[in-house]
PDB file of C-alpha atoms and ligand atoms in Angstrom:
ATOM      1  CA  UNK P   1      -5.123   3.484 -23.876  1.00 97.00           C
ATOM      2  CA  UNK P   2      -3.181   4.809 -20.823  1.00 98.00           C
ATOM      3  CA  UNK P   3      -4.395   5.783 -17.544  1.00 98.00           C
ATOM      4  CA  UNK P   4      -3.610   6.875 -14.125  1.00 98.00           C
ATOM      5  CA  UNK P   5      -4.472   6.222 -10.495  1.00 98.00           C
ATOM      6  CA  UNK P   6      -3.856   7.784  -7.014  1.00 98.00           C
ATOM      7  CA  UNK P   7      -4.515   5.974  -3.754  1.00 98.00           C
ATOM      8  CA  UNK P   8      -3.836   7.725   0.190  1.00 98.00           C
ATOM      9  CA  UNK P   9      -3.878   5.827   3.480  1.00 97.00           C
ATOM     10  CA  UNK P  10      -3.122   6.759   6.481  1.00 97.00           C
ATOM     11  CA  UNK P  11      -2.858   4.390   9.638  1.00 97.00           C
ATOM     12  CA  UNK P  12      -2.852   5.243  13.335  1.00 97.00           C
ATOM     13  CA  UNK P  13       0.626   3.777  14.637  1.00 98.00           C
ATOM     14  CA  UNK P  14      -0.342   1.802  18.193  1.00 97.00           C
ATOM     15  CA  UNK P  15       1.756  -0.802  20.205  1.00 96.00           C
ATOM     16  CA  UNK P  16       0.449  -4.332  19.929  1.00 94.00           C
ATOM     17  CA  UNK P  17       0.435  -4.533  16.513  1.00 95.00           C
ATOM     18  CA  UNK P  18       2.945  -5.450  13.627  1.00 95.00           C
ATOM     19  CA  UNK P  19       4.471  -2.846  11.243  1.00 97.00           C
ATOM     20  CA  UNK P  20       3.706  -4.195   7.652  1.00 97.00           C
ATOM     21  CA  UNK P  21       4.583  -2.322   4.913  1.00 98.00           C
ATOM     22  CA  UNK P  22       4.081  -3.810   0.835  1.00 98.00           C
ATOM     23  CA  UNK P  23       3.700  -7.167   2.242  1.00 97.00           C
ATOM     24  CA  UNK P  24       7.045  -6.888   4.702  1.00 98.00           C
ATOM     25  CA  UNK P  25       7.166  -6.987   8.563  1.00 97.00           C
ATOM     26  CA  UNK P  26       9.245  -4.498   9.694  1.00 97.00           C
ATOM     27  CA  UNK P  27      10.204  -5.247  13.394  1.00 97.00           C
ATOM     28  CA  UNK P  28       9.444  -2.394  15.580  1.00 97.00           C
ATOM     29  CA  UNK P  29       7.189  -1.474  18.874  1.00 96.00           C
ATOM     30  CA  UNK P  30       4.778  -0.141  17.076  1.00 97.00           C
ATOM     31  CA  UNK P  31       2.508  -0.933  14.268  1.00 96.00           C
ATOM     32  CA  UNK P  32      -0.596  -0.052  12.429  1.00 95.00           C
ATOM     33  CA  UNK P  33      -3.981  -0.210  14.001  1.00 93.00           C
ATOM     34  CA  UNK P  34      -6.540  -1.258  11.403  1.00 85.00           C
ATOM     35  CA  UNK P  35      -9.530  -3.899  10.622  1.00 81.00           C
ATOM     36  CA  UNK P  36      -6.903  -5.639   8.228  1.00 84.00           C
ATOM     37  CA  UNK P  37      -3.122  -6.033   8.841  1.00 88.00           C
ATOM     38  CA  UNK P  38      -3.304  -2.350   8.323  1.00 93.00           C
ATOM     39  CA  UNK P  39      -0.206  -2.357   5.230  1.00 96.00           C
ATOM     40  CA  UNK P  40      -0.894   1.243   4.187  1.00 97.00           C
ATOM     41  CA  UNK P  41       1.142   0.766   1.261  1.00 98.00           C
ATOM     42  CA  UNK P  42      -0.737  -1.691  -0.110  1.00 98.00           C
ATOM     43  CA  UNK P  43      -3.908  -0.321   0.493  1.00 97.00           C
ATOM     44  CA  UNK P  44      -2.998   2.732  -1.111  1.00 98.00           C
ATOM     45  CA  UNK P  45      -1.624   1.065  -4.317  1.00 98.00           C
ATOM     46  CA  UNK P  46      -4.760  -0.705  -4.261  1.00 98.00           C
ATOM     47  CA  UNK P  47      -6.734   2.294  -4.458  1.00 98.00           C
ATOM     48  CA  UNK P  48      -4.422   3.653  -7.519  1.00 98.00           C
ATOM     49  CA  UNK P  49      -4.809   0.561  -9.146  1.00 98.00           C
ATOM     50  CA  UNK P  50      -8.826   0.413  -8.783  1.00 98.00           C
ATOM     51  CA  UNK P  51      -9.060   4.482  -9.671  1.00 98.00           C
ATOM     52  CA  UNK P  52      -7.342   4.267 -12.552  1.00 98.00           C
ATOM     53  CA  UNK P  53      -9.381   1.370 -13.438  1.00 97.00           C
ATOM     54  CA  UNK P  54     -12.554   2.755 -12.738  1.00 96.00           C
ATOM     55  CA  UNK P  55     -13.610  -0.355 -10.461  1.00 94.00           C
ATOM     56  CA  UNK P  56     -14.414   1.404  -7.692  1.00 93.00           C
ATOM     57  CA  UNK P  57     -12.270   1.216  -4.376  1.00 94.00           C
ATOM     58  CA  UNK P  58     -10.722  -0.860  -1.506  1.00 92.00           C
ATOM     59  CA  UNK P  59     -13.615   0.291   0.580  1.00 89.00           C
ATOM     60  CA  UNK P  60     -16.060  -0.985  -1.531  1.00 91.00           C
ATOM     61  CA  UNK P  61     -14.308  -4.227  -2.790  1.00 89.00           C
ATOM     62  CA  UNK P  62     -13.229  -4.886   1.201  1.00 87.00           C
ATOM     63  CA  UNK P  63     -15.692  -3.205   3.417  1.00 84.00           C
ATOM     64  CA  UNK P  64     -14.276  -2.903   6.714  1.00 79.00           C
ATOM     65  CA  UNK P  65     -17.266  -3.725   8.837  1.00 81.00           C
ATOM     66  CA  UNK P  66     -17.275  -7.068   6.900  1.00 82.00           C
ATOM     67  CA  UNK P  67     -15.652  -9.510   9.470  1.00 82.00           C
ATOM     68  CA  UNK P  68     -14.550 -11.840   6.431  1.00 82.00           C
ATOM     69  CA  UNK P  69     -11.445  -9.028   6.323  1.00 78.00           C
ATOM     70  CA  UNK P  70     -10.600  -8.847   9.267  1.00 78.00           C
ATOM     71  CA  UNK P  71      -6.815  -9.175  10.116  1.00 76.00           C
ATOM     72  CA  UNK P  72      -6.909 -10.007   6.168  1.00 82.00           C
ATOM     73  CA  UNK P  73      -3.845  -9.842   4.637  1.00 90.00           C
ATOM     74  CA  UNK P  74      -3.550  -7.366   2.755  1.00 94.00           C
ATOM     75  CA  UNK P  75      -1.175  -8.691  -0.425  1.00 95.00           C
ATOM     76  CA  UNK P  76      -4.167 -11.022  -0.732  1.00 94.00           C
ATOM     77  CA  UNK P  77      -6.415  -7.951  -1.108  1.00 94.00           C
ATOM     78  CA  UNK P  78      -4.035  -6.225  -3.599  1.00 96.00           C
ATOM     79  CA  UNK P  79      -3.732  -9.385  -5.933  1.00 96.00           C
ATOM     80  CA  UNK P  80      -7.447 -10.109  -5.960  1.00 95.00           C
ATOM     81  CA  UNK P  81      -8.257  -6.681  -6.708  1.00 96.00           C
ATOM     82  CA  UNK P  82      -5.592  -6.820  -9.235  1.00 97.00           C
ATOM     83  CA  UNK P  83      -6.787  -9.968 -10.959  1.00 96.00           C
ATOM     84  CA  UNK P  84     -10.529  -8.137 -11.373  1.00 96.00           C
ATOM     85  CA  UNK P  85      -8.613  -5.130 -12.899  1.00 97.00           C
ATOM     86  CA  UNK P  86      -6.541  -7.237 -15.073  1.00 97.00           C
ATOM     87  CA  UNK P  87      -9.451  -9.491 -16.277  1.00 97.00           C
ATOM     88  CA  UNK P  88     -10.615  -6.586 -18.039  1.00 96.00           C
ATOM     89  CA  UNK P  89      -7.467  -6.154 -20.227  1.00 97.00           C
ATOM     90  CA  UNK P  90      -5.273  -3.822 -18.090  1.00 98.00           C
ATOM     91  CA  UNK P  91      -1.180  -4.062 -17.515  1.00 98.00           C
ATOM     92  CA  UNK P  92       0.390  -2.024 -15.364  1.00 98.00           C
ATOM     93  CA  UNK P  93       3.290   0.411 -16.279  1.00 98.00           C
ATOM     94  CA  UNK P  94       4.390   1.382 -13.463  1.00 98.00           C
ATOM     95  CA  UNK P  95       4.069   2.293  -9.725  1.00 98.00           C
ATOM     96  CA  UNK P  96       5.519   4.792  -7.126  1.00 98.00           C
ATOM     97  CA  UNK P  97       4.950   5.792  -4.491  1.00 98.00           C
ATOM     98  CA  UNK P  98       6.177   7.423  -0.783  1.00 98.00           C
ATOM     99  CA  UNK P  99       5.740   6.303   2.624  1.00 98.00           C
ATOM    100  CA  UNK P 100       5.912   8.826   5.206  1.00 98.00           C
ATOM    101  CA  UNK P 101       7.253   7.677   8.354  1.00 98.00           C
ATOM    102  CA  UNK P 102       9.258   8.536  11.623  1.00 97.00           C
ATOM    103  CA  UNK P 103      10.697   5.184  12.882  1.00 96.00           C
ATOM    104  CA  UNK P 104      12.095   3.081  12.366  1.00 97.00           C
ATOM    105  CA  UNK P 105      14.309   3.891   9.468  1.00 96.00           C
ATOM    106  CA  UNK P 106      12.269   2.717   5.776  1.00 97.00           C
ATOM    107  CA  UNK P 107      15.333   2.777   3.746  1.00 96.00           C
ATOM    108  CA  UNK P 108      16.869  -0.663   4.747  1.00 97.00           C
ATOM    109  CA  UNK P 109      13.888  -2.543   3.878  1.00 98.00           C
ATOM    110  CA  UNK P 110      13.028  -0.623   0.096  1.00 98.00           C
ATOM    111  CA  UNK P 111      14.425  -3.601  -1.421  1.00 98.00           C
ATOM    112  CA  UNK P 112      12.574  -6.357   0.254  1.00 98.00           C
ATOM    113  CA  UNK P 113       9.347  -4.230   0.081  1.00 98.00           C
ATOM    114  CA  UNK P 114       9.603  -3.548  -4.065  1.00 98.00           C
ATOM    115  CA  UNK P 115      10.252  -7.128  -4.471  1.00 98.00           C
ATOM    116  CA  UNK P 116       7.320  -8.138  -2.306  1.00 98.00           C
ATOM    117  CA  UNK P 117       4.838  -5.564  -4.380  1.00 98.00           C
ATOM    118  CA  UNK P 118       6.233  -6.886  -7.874  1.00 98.00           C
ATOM    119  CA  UNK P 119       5.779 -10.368  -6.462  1.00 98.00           C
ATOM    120  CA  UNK P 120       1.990  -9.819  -5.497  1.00 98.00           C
ATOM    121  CA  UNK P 121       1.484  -8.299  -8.917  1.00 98.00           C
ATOM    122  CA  UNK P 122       3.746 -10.159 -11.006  1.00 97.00           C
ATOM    123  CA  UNK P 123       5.403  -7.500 -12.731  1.00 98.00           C
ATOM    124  CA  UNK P 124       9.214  -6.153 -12.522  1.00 98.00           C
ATOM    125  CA  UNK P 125      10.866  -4.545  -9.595  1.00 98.00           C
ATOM    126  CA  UNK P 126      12.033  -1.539 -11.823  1.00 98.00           C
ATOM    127  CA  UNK P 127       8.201  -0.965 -12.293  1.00 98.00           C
ATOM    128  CA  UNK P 128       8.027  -0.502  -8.654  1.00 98.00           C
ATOM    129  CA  UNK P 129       9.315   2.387  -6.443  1.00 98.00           C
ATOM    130  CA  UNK P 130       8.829   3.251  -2.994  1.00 98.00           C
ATOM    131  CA  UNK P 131      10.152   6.522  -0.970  1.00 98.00           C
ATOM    132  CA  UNK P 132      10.556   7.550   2.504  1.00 98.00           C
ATOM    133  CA  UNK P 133      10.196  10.906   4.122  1.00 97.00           C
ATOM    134  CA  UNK P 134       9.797  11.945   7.964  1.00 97.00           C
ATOM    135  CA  UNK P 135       7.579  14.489   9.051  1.00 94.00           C
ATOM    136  CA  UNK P 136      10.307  16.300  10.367  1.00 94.00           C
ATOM    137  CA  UNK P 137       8.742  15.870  13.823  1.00 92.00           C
ATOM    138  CA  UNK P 138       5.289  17.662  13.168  1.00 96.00           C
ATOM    139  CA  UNK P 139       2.255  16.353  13.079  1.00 96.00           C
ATOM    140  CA  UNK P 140       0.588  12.780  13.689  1.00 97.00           C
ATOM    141  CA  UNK P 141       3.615  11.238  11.251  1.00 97.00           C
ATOM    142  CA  UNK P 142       6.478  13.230  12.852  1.00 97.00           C
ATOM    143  CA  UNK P 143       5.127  12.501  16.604  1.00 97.00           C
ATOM    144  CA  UNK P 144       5.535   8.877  15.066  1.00 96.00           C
ATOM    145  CA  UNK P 145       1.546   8.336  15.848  1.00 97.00           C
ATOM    146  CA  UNK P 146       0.644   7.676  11.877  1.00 98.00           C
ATOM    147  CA  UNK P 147       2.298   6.554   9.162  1.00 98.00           C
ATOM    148  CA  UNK P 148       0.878   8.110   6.035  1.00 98.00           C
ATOM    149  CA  UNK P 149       1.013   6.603   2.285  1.00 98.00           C
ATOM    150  CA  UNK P 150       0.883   8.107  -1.426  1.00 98.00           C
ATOM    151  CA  UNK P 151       0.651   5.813  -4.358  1.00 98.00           C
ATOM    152  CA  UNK P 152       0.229   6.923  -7.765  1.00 98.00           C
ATOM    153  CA  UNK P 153       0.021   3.591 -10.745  1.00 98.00           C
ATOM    154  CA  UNK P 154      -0.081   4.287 -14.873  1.00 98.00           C
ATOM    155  CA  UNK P 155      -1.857   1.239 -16.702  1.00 98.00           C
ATOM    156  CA  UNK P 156      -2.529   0.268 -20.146  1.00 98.00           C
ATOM    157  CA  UNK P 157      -3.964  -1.693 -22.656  1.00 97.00           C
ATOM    158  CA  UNK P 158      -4.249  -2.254 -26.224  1.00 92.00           C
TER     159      UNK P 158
HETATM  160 MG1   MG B 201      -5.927   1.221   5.188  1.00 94.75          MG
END
């Protein structure tokens, strides 16, 4: 049995705060305002990962009015949400997703930020991929106020 997930996120983009991205900090003057550490990325893989699952979502495993999450890290979200999805017999195929951003530059840190999400999962880096588009300069992403985050997941099991 195969089945896919999609997960969005979208984070406001403030000074004061780290910029963490799949479990990376990413040193810049801005980062994302949120209950948690506010890692988009891993909130919206955790959202693929749950949909596809049918376990409901990071909302609902995480509430955000709960103070038990906040500043929680967010890899520690991902894997514990993982470990209920896998208990019930799933593997994952693959992930992919793409991070829209302004600044700073996503590129350079791809690497570190696949291995990090492989790591948290325990599955390959070629079952990982992350992209990076601006917004051009429009909108809350291209005024560099938001980052925004797709994920999309295919899982399996016998
Ligand atoms: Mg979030």
């Amino acid at each position: 049995m195969i089945r896919t997930g999609m997960g969005y996120d979208v984070h406001r983009l403030v000074a004061g705060r780290p910029l963490v991205l799949g479990g990376v900090t990413i040193p810049f003057e801005r980062g994302e305002d949120g209950h948690s550490d506010g890692d988009a990325l891993l909130h919206a893989i955790t959202d693929a990962l749950l949909g596809a699952s049918g376990q409901g979502d990071i909302g609902e495993l995480f509430p955000p009015n709960d103070e038990r999450w906040r500043d929680a890290n967010s890899a520690g979200l991902l894997k514990s949400a993982w470990l209920k999805i896998a208990a019930a017999g799933w593997n994952i195929e693959n992930i992919d997703c793409v991070v829209a951003l302004e600044r700073p530059k996503f590129l350079p840190w791809r690497p570190a930020v696949r291995k990090s999400i492989a790591e948290t999962l325990g599955i390959g880096i070629d079952q990982v991929f992350v992209k990076a588009k601006t917004g051009e300069r429009m909108g809350p992403v291209g005024t560099g106020d938001a980052v925004e985050v797709w994920a999309v997941c295919l899982i399996s099991r016998q």
